[in-house]
Structures are given as structure tokens and as C-alpha cells.
Amino acid sequence: GESILEARPEIGYIHRCFEKEAEDHTWAQVMPYTDRLNYCSAMLNNSIYAAAVEKLLGVEATPRCQGIRVIVSELARIIDHLVCVCANLVDIGALTNYWYLYNIRESLYESLEKLCGSRLCTNYARIGGLSHDLYPGFADEVRAKLRDLLVAHDDVMKLVARNRIFLDRTAGVGAISQADALSWGFTGPCLCATGLAWDLRKLAPYSGYEQYDFEIPTGTAGDTHDRIMVRMAEIVQSRSIVLQAL
């Protein structure tokens, strides 16, 4: 029965209260919180947070640590895109693709779980380094799984790239102009789908990304179709980065 007389929105706080929790914890204690920002990209969040604190402190991780961070970060990016695309395809009626993409996602999670002890909340990076080194056989195991990834990626592209139902339900749907995307603070594939090749790995390299050869996939229409296709293309680029880092 109450009436709201005034509301002052505070823009910038996410629902997990990450920023507020970080205010009264040490920098090292904040690391597990970064997992919760996006379960699918926990490894990426760990690495980026550690790099941010290192930048503040003037500390540089060893080349090996930076290389491993790149590897696990790009695996996390691949997993994130696999989940995003396969769930999207299910929602528009393309169930078979879900299994192709989800199976390889589960396979990659097995390697990450062996590496850090957890599937989703990884807590793997440390300020100045990592919690521990790669396990024996990690490189060969990941290479084999990346071969499977390429097969799954190609299978899905054959099923959807020229599929009339897929095109009808994605092309022109949810189109965002480049100007609006910039005004609204879009980043990542959602921004690249509008045609702008904006990627901090290229424009402001960190963790040695300047050493790796990769492209920035872009779209043209900024619609659902382009957002899916940019993610599918980024999967291939991330795969290449991991192989180079290994």
C-alpha cells in the first residue's frame, strides 16, 4: 500500500554485489568473486582481474603464466560462445546443433576441471601468477579436443548457414545500429556484429596477445544472425590462439 515518491537509480552495480563485496576484502580475496560474474567465462574473469591488479601494482606475471592465462581465457571464450549459440539455436527450433556444441563444451570443461578442481567457479589465477602449473598431458589433451571442436563447428555451420528457417528467424531480427551500439556501451560480439572491429586484444594488448596471429570477425547488420555468426567465427579464432600459445 505504499507509494514511491522518488527513486534514484545507481547505475553500475550488478546483482551479485561484486563491487560492494570487493570494498572490504583484500585484492587476493576478491578472486573467487570474479568467477561469479559469468560462470561460463570464469577463467577469463580470473585472468583479467589479476592483470588489472598487477597493472595497479606495477607487477608483471612471467611469460609462462601469461601464456597459460591466454590459453585458459580463450578456452573460456570458446565455452561461453558454445553455450550462447547452442542455447539460442534451441530457442529458434534447431535442437540437433545443441548436442554438437554442448558435447564439445562438456569435453573442454573436463580439462578445466582437471586443471583447477572445478568446472564453473575456477579460482585459478593469482595476482602475479596462477594457483599452479598445467598438469602433465594438458597440451596434447586440449589439442585433441580442439580438433573435435572444429568438426562440431563445421557440422553446425552446414546445418544452419543456409537453412531457411534459421535465416528467417535471425536475419533482420533485433538489429542494432553501430551508433546505438556505441551509445549504449555494447562490447564484444554484440558490437562487432554491427561492423566495428573493436577488440582490446588487438587495440590494447595484454598478457602477450600481440604475439598471436588472429582476426577480429565482424558482421554488417548488427542483428541476431550476425551476432551468432560473429561468435561462431570467434570460436575458430580462439582455437587458433590456443594452438599458438600451446
PDB file of C-alpha atoms in Angstrom:
ATOM      1  CA  GLY A   1       0.000   0.000   0.000  1.00  0.00           C
ATOM      2  CA  GLU A   2       2.974   2.326  -0.097  1.00  0.00           C
ATOM      3  CA  SER A   3       3.554   4.966  -2.764  1.00  0.00           C
ATOM      4  CA  ILE A   4       7.020   5.609  -4.161  1.00  0.00           C
ATOM      5  CA  LEU A   5       7.643   9.353  -4.133  1.00  0.00           C
ATOM      6  CA  GLU A   6      11.158   9.341  -5.513  1.00  0.00           C
ATOM      7  CA  ALA A   7      13.687   6.870  -6.946  1.00  0.00           C
ATOM      8  CA  ARG A   8      17.363   7.486  -7.632  1.00  0.00           C
ATOM      9  CA  PRO A   9      18.886   4.689  -9.685  1.00  0.00           C
ATOM     10  CA  GLU A  10      22.548   3.882  -9.049  1.00  0.00           C
ATOM     11  CA  ILE A  11      23.931   2.759 -12.402  1.00  0.00           C
ATOM     12  CA  GLY A  12      26.854   0.355 -12.277  1.00  0.00           C
ATOM     13  CA  TYR A  13      26.163  -2.198  -9.562  1.00  0.00           C
ATOM     14  CA  ILE A  14      25.424  -5.743 -10.682  1.00  0.00           C
ATOM     15  CA  HIS A  15      23.027  -8.003  -8.812  1.00  0.00           C
ATOM     16  CA  ARG A  16      25.759 -10.161  -7.228  1.00  0.00           C
ATOM     17  CA  CYS A  17      27.076  -7.108  -5.311  1.00  0.00           C
ATOM     18  CA  PHE A  18      30.564  -7.823  -6.629  1.00  0.00           C
ATOM     19  CA  GLU A  19      31.700  -4.226  -6.287  1.00  0.00           C
ATOM     20  CA  LYS A  20      30.392  -3.821  -2.730  1.00  0.00           C
ATOM     21  CA  GLU A  21      31.945  -7.100  -1.593  1.00  0.00           C
ATOM     22  CA  ALA A  22      35.274  -6.031  -3.082  1.00  0.00           C
ATOM     23  CA  GLU A  23      35.293  -2.849  -0.988  1.00  0.00           C
ATOM     24  CA  ASP A  24      36.096  -4.598   2.290  1.00  0.00           C
ATOM     25  CA  HIS A  25      38.127  -7.599   1.104  1.00  0.00           C
ATOM     26  CA  THR A  26      41.770  -7.819   0.073  1.00  0.00           C
ATOM     27  CA  TRP A  27      42.617  -7.892  -3.623  1.00  0.00           C
ATOM     28  CA  ALA A  28      43.533 -11.567  -3.344  1.00  0.00           C
ATOM     29  CA  GLN A  29      40.257 -12.430  -1.588  1.00  0.00           C
ATOM     30  CA  VAL A  30      38.266 -10.929  -4.451  1.00  0.00           C
ATOM     31  CA  MET A  31      39.472 -13.570  -6.943  1.00  0.00           C
ATOM     32  CA  PRO A  32      36.672 -16.132  -6.261  1.00  0.00           C
ATOM     33  CA  TYR A  33      34.081 -13.395  -6.744  1.00  0.00           C
ATOM     34  CA  THR A  34      35.266 -12.894 -10.317  1.00  0.00           C
ATOM     35  CA  ASP A  35      34.092 -16.442 -11.086  1.00  0.00           C
ATOM     36  CA  ARG A  36      30.524 -15.392 -10.381  1.00  0.00           C
ATOM     37  CA  LEU A  37      30.485 -12.547 -12.914  1.00  0.00           C
ATOM     38  CA  ASN A  38      29.905 -15.146 -15.630  1.00  0.00           C
ATOM     39  CA  TYR A  39      30.186 -18.837 -14.847  1.00  0.00           C
ATOM     40  CA  CYS A  40      30.850 -19.653 -18.497  1.00  0.00           C
ATOM     41  CA  SER A  41      33.866 -17.316 -18.620  1.00  0.00           C
ATOM     42  CA  ALA A  42      35.260 -17.749 -15.103  1.00  0.00           C
ATOM     43  CA  MET A  43      38.806 -18.393 -16.324  1.00  0.00           C
ATOM     44  CA  LEU A  44      38.669 -15.225 -18.407  1.00  0.00           C
ATOM     45  CA  ASN A  45      37.376 -13.189 -15.480  1.00  0.00           C
ATOM     46  CA  ASN A  46      40.100 -14.568 -13.189  1.00  0.00           C
ATOM     47  CA  SER A  47      42.858 -13.618 -15.619  1.00  0.00           C
ATOM     48  CA  ILE A  48      41.543 -10.141 -16.415  1.00  0.00           C
ATOM     49  CA  TYR A  49      41.087  -9.259 -12.739  1.00  0.00           C
ATOM     50  CA  ALA A  50      44.608 -10.463 -11.879  1.00  0.00           C
ATOM     51  CA  ALA A  51      46.032  -8.440 -14.774  1.00  0.00           C
ATOM     52  CA  ALA A  52      44.167  -5.331 -13.596  1.00  0.00           C
ATOM     53  CA  VAL A  53      45.597  -5.561 -10.084  1.00  0.00           C
ATOM     54  CA  GLU A  54      49.063  -6.269 -11.490  1.00  0.00           C
ATOM     55  CA  LYS A  55      48.783  -3.121 -13.570  1.00  0.00           C
ATOM     56  CA  LEU A  56      47.950  -1.120 -10.442  1.00  0.00           C
ATOM     57  CA  LEU A  57      50.893  -2.622  -8.545  1.00  0.00           C
ATOM     58  CA  GLY A  58      53.409  -2.470 -11.379  1.00  0.00           C
ATOM     59  CA  VAL A  59      53.822  -6.253 -11.261  1.00  0.00           C
ATOM     60  CA  GLU A  60      54.267  -8.396 -14.377  1.00  0.00           C
ATOM     61  CA  ALA A  61      53.463 -12.096 -14.471  1.00  0.00           C
ATOM     62  CA  THR A  62      56.029 -14.408 -16.036  1.00  0.00           C
ATOM     63  CA  PRO A  63      55.718 -15.164 -19.779  1.00  0.00           C
ATOM     64  CA  ARG A  64      54.653 -18.727 -18.978  1.00  0.00           C
ATOM     65  CA  CYS A  65      51.892 -17.528 -16.656  1.00  0.00           C
ATOM     66  CA  GLN A  66      50.719 -15.053 -19.257  1.00  0.00           C
ATOM     67  CA  GLY A  67      50.698 -17.778 -21.905  1.00  0.00           C
ATOM     68  CA  ILE A  68      48.664 -20.112 -19.712  1.00  0.00           C
ATOM     69  CA  ARG A  69      46.246 -17.303 -18.929  1.00  0.00           C
ATOM     70  CA  VAL A  70      45.738 -16.778 -22.646  1.00  0.00           C
ATOM     71  CA  ILE A  71      45.096 -20.489 -23.139  1.00  0.00           C
ATOM     72  CA  VAL A  72      42.515 -20.837 -20.370  1.00  0.00           C
ATOM     73  CA  SER A  73      40.933 -17.492 -21.231  1.00  0.00           C
ATOM     74  CA  GLU A  74      40.408 -18.449 -24.871  1.00  0.00           C
ATOM     75  CA  LEU A  75      39.049 -21.861 -23.838  1.00  0.00           C
ATOM     76  CA  ALA A  76      36.601 -19.981 -21.605  1.00  0.00           C
ATOM     77  CA  ARG A  77      35.671 -17.704 -24.524  1.00  0.00           C
ATOM     78  CA  ILE A  78      35.024 -20.771 -26.671  1.00  0.00           C
ATOM     79  CA  ILE A  79      32.871 -22.368 -23.967  1.00  0.00           C
ATOM     80  CA  ASP A  80      30.916 -19.134 -23.496  1.00  0.00           C
ATOM     81  CA  HIS A  81      30.196 -18.842 -27.207  1.00  0.00           C
ATOM     82  CA  LEU A  82      29.242 -22.531 -27.458  1.00  0.00           C
ATOM     83  CA  VAL A  83      26.672 -22.100 -24.679  1.00  0.00           C
ATOM     84  CA  CYS A  84      25.356 -18.839 -26.112  1.00  0.00           C
ATOM     85  CA  VAL A  85      24.962 -20.143 -29.649  1.00  0.00           C
ATOM     86  CA  CYS A  86      23.619 -23.604 -28.832  1.00  0.00           C
ATOM     87  CA  ALA A  87      21.019 -22.230 -26.410  1.00  0.00           C
ATOM     88  CA  ASN A  88      19.994 -19.628 -28.985  1.00  0.00           C
ATOM     89  CA  LEU A  89      19.655 -22.270 -31.699  1.00  0.00           C
ATOM     90  CA  VAL A  90      17.466 -24.416 -29.440  1.00  0.00           C
ATOM     91  CA  ASP A  91      15.158 -21.476 -28.814  1.00  0.00           C
ATOM     92  CA  ILE A  92      14.641 -20.961 -32.541  1.00  0.00           C
ATOM     93  CA  GLY A  93      13.965 -24.642 -33.194  1.00  0.00           C
ATOM     94  CA  ALA A  94      17.341 -26.161 -34.105  1.00  0.00           C
ATOM     95  CA  LEU A  95      17.875 -28.801 -31.406  1.00  0.00           C
ATOM     96  CA  THR A  96      20.456 -31.019 -33.169  1.00  0.00           C
ATOM     97  CA  ASN A  97      23.045 -28.238 -33.139  1.00  0.00           C
ATOM     98  CA  TYR A  98      22.742 -28.054 -29.359  1.00  0.00           C
ATOM     99  CA  TRP A  99      24.206 -31.530 -28.934  1.00  0.00           C
ATOM    100  CA  TYR A 100      27.099 -30.905 -31.331  1.00  0.00           C
ATOM    101  CA  LEU A 101      28.137 -27.754 -29.477  1.00  0.00           C
ATOM    102  CA  TYR A 102      27.256 -28.850 -25.936  1.00  0.00           C
ATOM    103  CA  ASN A 103      29.219 -32.096 -26.193  1.00  0.00           C
ATOM    104  CA  ILE A 104      32.452 -30.275 -27.010  1.00  0.00           C
ATOM    105  CA  ARG A 105      31.685 -27.732 -24.291  1.00  0.00           C
ATOM    106  CA  GLU A 106      31.429 -30.575 -21.748  1.00  0.00           C
ATOM    107  CA  SER A 107      34.670 -32.034 -23.036  1.00  0.00           C
ATOM    108  CA  LEU A 108      36.538 -28.750 -22.552  1.00  0.00           C
ATOM    109  CA  TYR A 109      35.088 -28.400 -19.058  1.00  0.00           C
ATOM    110  CA  GLU A 110      36.618 -31.780 -18.161  1.00  0.00           C
ATOM    111  CA  SER A 111      40.094 -30.420 -18.912  1.00  0.00           C
ATOM    112  CA  LEU A 112      39.499 -27.230 -16.938  1.00  0.00           C
ATOM    113  CA  GLU A 113      38.165 -29.247 -14.009  1.00  0.00           C
ATOM    114  CA  LYS A 114      41.302 -31.397 -14.022  1.00  0.00           C
ATOM    115  CA  LEU A 115      43.371 -28.217 -14.102  1.00  0.00           C
ATOM    116  CA  CYS A 116      41.781 -26.270 -11.242  1.00  0.00           C
ATOM    117  CA  GLY A 117      39.431 -28.700  -9.473  1.00  0.00           C
ATOM    118  CA  SER A 118      36.185 -27.040 -10.511  1.00  0.00           C
ATOM    119  CA  ARG A 119      34.024 -26.781 -13.603  1.00  0.00           C
ATOM    120  CA  LEU A 120      32.435 -23.366 -13.181  1.00  0.00           C
ATOM    121  CA  CYS A 121      33.970 -21.446 -10.284  1.00  0.00           C
ATOM    122  CA  THR A 122      37.610 -21.910 -11.207  1.00  0.00           C
ATOM    123  CA  ASN A 123      39.523 -19.510  -8.913  1.00  0.00           C
ATOM    124  CA  TYR A 124      42.649 -20.325 -10.947  1.00  0.00           C
ATOM    125  CA  ALA A 125      44.506 -17.038 -11.449  1.00  0.00           C
ATOM    126  CA  ARG A 126      46.526 -15.342  -8.745  1.00  0.00           C
ATOM    127  CA  ILE A 127      47.842 -11.792  -8.553  1.00  0.00           C
ATOM    128  CA  GLY A 128      51.276 -12.172 -10.117  1.00  0.00           C
ATOM    129  CA  GLY A 129      50.673 -15.661 -11.442  1.00  0.00           C
ATOM    130  CA  LEU A 130      48.430 -18.719 -11.191  1.00  0.00           C
ATOM    131  CA  SER A 131      47.443 -21.134  -8.432  1.00  0.00           C
ATOM    132  CA  HIS A 132      49.510 -23.904 -10.062  1.00  0.00           C
ATOM    133  CA  ASP A 133      51.011 -25.074 -13.353  1.00  0.00           C
ATOM    134  CA  LEU A 134      49.416 -27.159 -16.105  1.00  0.00           C
ATOM    135  CA  TYR A 135      49.072 -30.873 -15.437  1.00  0.00           C
ATOM    136  CA  PRO A 136      51.089 -33.432 -17.470  1.00  0.00           C
ATOM    137  CA  GLY A 137      49.426 -34.151 -20.806  1.00  0.00           C
ATOM    138  CA  PHE A 138      47.309 -30.994 -20.777  1.00  0.00           C
ATOM    139  CA  ALA A 139      48.612 -29.740 -24.134  1.00  0.00           C
ATOM    140  CA  ASP A 140      48.009 -32.974 -26.059  1.00  0.00           C
ATOM    141  CA  GLU A 141      44.590 -33.375 -24.468  1.00  0.00           C
ATOM    142  CA  VAL A 142      43.500 -29.866 -25.421  1.00  0.00           C
ATOM    143  CA  ARG A 143      44.847 -30.197 -28.979  1.00  0.00           C
ATOM    144  CA  ALA A 144      42.742 -33.322 -29.471  1.00  0.00           C
ATOM    145  CA  LYS A 145      39.647 -31.588 -28.145  1.00  0.00           C
ATOM    146  CA  LEU A 146      40.239 -28.595 -30.403  1.00  0.00           C
ATOM    147  CA  ARG A 147      40.241 -30.970 -33.372  1.00  0.00           C
ATOM    148  CA  ASP A 148      36.845 -32.209 -32.208  1.00  0.00           C
ATOM    149  CA  LEU A 149      35.743 -28.602 -31.804  1.00  0.00           C
ATOM    150  CA  LEU A 150      36.448 -27.844 -35.450  1.00  0.00           C
ATOM    151  CA  VAL A 151      34.387 -30.866 -36.531  1.00  0.00           C
ATOM    152  CA  ALA A 152      31.447 -29.782 -34.352  1.00  0.00           C
ATOM    153  CA  HIS A 153      31.737 -26.186 -35.583  1.00  0.00           C
ATOM    154  CA  ASP A 154      31.697 -27.285 -39.230  1.00  0.00           C
ATOM    155  CA  ASP A 155      28.766 -29.647 -38.663  1.00  0.00           C
ATOM    156  CA  VAL A 156      26.688 -26.842 -37.144  1.00  0.00           C
ATOM    157  CA  MET A 157      27.585 -24.391 -39.900  1.00  0.00           C
ATOM    158  CA  LYS A 158      26.471 -26.927 -42.516  1.00  0.00           C
ATOM    159  CA  LEU A 159      23.132 -27.235 -40.739  1.00  0.00           C
ATOM    160  CA  VAL A 160      22.352 -23.551 -40.206  1.00  0.00           C
ATOM    161  CA  ALA A 161      24.353 -21.304 -42.568  1.00  0.00           C
ATOM    162  CA  ARG A 162      21.885 -21.693 -45.465  1.00  0.00           C
ATOM    163  CA  ASN A 163      18.927 -23.028 -43.502  1.00  0.00           C
ATOM    164  CA  ARG A 164      15.812 -21.113 -44.469  1.00  0.00           C
ATOM    165  CA  ILE A 165      14.140 -21.459 -41.057  1.00  0.00           C
ATOM    166  CA  PHE A 166      17.296 -20.281 -39.278  1.00  0.00           C
ATOM    167  CA  LEU A 167      17.677 -17.319 -41.621  1.00  0.00           C
ATOM    168  CA  ASP A 168      14.016 -16.327 -41.332  1.00  0.00           C
ATOM    169  CA  ARG A 169      14.242 -16.321 -37.547  1.00  0.00           C
ATOM    170  CA  THR A 170      17.566 -14.446 -37.208  1.00  0.00           C
ATOM    171  CA  ALA A 171      18.222 -12.201 -40.214  1.00  0.00           C
ATOM    172  CA  GLY A 172      16.953  -8.685 -39.513  1.00  0.00           C
ATOM    173  CA  VAL A 173      15.800  -9.671 -36.013  1.00  0.00           C
ATOM    174  CA  GLY A 174      16.918  -7.452 -33.149  1.00  0.00           C
ATOM    175  CA  ALA A 175      19.056  -5.288 -35.418  1.00  0.00           C
ATOM    176  CA  ILE A 176      21.144  -2.659 -33.604  1.00  0.00           C
ATOM    177  CA  SER A 177      22.866   0.155 -35.468  1.00  0.00           C
ATOM    178  CA  GLN A 178      26.541   0.810 -34.863  1.00  0.00           C
ATOM    179  CA  ALA A 179      25.731   4.267 -33.490  1.00  0.00           C
ATOM    180  CA  ASP A 180      23.240   2.843 -30.985  1.00  0.00           C
ATOM    181  CA  ALA A 181      25.617   0.046 -30.024  1.00  0.00           C
ATOM    182  CA  LEU A 182      28.320   2.577 -29.206  1.00  0.00           C
ATOM    183  CA  SER A 183      25.893   4.869 -27.402  1.00  0.00           C
ATOM    184  CA  TRP A 184      24.583   2.010 -25.279  1.00  0.00           C
ATOM    185  CA  GLY A 185      28.028   0.680 -24.386  1.00  0.00           C
ATOM    186  CA  PHE A 186      27.976  -2.547 -26.393  1.00  0.00           C
ATOM    187  CA  THR A 187      31.187  -4.597 -26.406  1.00  0.00           C
ATOM    188  CA  GLY A 188      32.409  -7.923 -27.754  1.00  0.00           C
ATOM    189  CA  PRO A 189      30.448  -9.846 -30.416  1.00  0.00           C
ATOM    190  CA  CYS A 190      27.383  -7.616 -29.999  1.00  0.00           C
ATOM    191  CA  LEU A 191      29.451  -4.595 -31.059  1.00  0.00           C
ATOM    192  CA  CYS A 192      31.473  -6.428 -33.710  1.00  0.00           C
ATOM    193  CA  ALA A 193      28.206  -7.647 -35.268  1.00  0.00           C
ATOM    194  CA  THR A 194      27.484  -4.025 -36.250  1.00  0.00           C
ATOM    195  CA  GLY A 195      30.633  -3.950 -38.371  1.00  0.00           C
ATOM    196  CA  LEU A 196      33.079  -2.349 -35.934  1.00  0.00           C
ATOM    197  CA  ALA A 197      36.254  -4.408 -35.412  1.00  0.00           C
ATOM    198  CA  TRP A 198      36.786  -3.435 -31.779  1.00  0.00           C
ATOM    199  CA  ASP A 199      38.825  -5.884 -29.717  1.00  0.00           C
ATOM    200  CA  LEU A 200      41.116  -4.890 -26.852  1.00  0.00           C
ATOM    201  CA  ARG A 201      43.294  -7.931 -27.530  1.00  0.00           C
ATOM    202  CA  LYS A 202      44.326  -6.052 -30.693  1.00  0.00           C
ATOM    203  CA  LEU A 203      43.869  -2.420 -29.685  1.00  0.00           C
ATOM    204  CA  ALA A 204      45.336  -2.580 -26.167  1.00  0.00           C
ATOM    205  CA  PRO A 205      47.119  -5.950 -25.962  1.00  0.00           C
ATOM    206  CA  TYR A 206      47.687  -7.588 -22.589  1.00  0.00           C
ATOM    207  CA  SER A 207      49.121 -10.956 -21.497  1.00  0.00           C
ATOM    208  CA  GLY A 208      51.204 -11.068 -24.677  1.00  0.00           C
ATOM    209  CA  TYR A 209      48.268 -11.056 -27.111  1.00  0.00           C
ATOM    210  CA  GLU A 210      50.388  -9.051 -29.538  1.00  0.00           C
ATOM    211  CA  GLN A 211      52.367 -12.238 -30.167  1.00  0.00           C
ATOM    212  CA  TYR A 212      49.412 -14.119 -31.628  1.00  0.00           C
ATOM    213  CA  ASP A 213      48.011 -14.034 -35.130  1.00  0.00           C
ATOM    214  CA  PHE A 214      44.206 -13.771 -35.210  1.00  0.00           C
ATOM    215  CA  GLU A 215      41.413 -11.829 -36.882  1.00  0.00           C
ATOM    216  CA  ILE A 216      38.500  -9.822 -35.476  1.00  0.00           C
ATOM    217  CA  PRO A 217      35.278 -11.225 -37.004  1.00  0.00           C
ATOM    218  CA  THR A 218      32.613  -8.642 -37.791  1.00  0.00           C
ATOM    219  CA  GLY A 219      29.091  -8.537 -39.167  1.00  0.00           C
ATOM    220  CA  THR A 220      27.223  -5.921 -41.154  1.00  0.00           C
ATOM    221  CA  ALA A 221      23.611  -5.781 -39.954  1.00  0.00           C
ATOM    222  CA  GLY A 222      24.038  -5.909 -36.171  1.00  0.00           C
ATOM    223  CA  ASP A 223      21.176  -8.415 -35.987  1.00  0.00           C
ATOM    224  CA  THR A 224      20.724 -11.793 -34.297  1.00  0.00           C
ATOM    225  CA  HIS A 225      22.146 -13.568 -37.336  1.00  0.00           C
ATOM    226  CA  ASP A 226      25.357 -11.548 -37.277  1.00  0.00           C
ATOM    227  CA  ARG A 227      25.747 -11.904 -33.524  1.00  0.00           C
ATOM    228  CA  ILE A 228      25.571 -15.688 -33.857  1.00  0.00           C
ATOM    229  CA  MET A 229      27.930 -15.762 -36.828  1.00  0.00           C
ATOM    230  CA  VAL A 230      30.473 -13.477 -35.141  1.00  0.00           C
ATOM    231  CA  ARG A 231      30.552 -15.839 -32.169  1.00  0.00           C
ATOM    232  CA  MET A 232      30.963 -18.863 -34.442  1.00  0.00           C
ATOM    233  CA  ALA A 233      33.849 -17.115 -36.195  1.00  0.00           C
ATOM    234  CA  GLU A 234      35.408 -16.078 -32.880  1.00  0.00           C
ATOM    235  CA  ILE A 235      35.397 -19.722 -31.794  1.00  0.00           C
ATOM    236  CA  VAL A 236      37.683 -20.535 -34.723  1.00  0.00           C
ATOM    237  CA  GLN A 237      39.950 -17.578 -33.948  1.00  0.00           C
ATOM    238  CA  SER A 238      40.172 -18.509 -30.256  1.00  0.00           C
ATOM    239  CA  ARG A 239      41.021 -22.064 -31.240  1.00  0.00           C
ATOM    240  CA  SER A 240      43.903 -20.725 -33.321  1.00  0.00           C
ATOM    241  CA  ILE A 241      45.145 -18.579 -30.427  1.00  0.00           C
ATOM    242  CA  VAL A 242      45.158 -21.559 -28.045  1.00  0.00           C
ATOM    243  CA  LEU A 243      47.107 -23.696 -30.510  1.00  0.00           C
ATOM    244  CA  GLN A 244      49.657 -20.899 -30.999  1.00  0.00           C
ATOM    245  CA  ALA A 245      50.021 -20.444 -27.239  1.00  0.00           C
ATOM    246  CA  LEU A 246      50.457 -24.176 -26.672  1.00  0.00           C
TER     247      LEU A 246
END
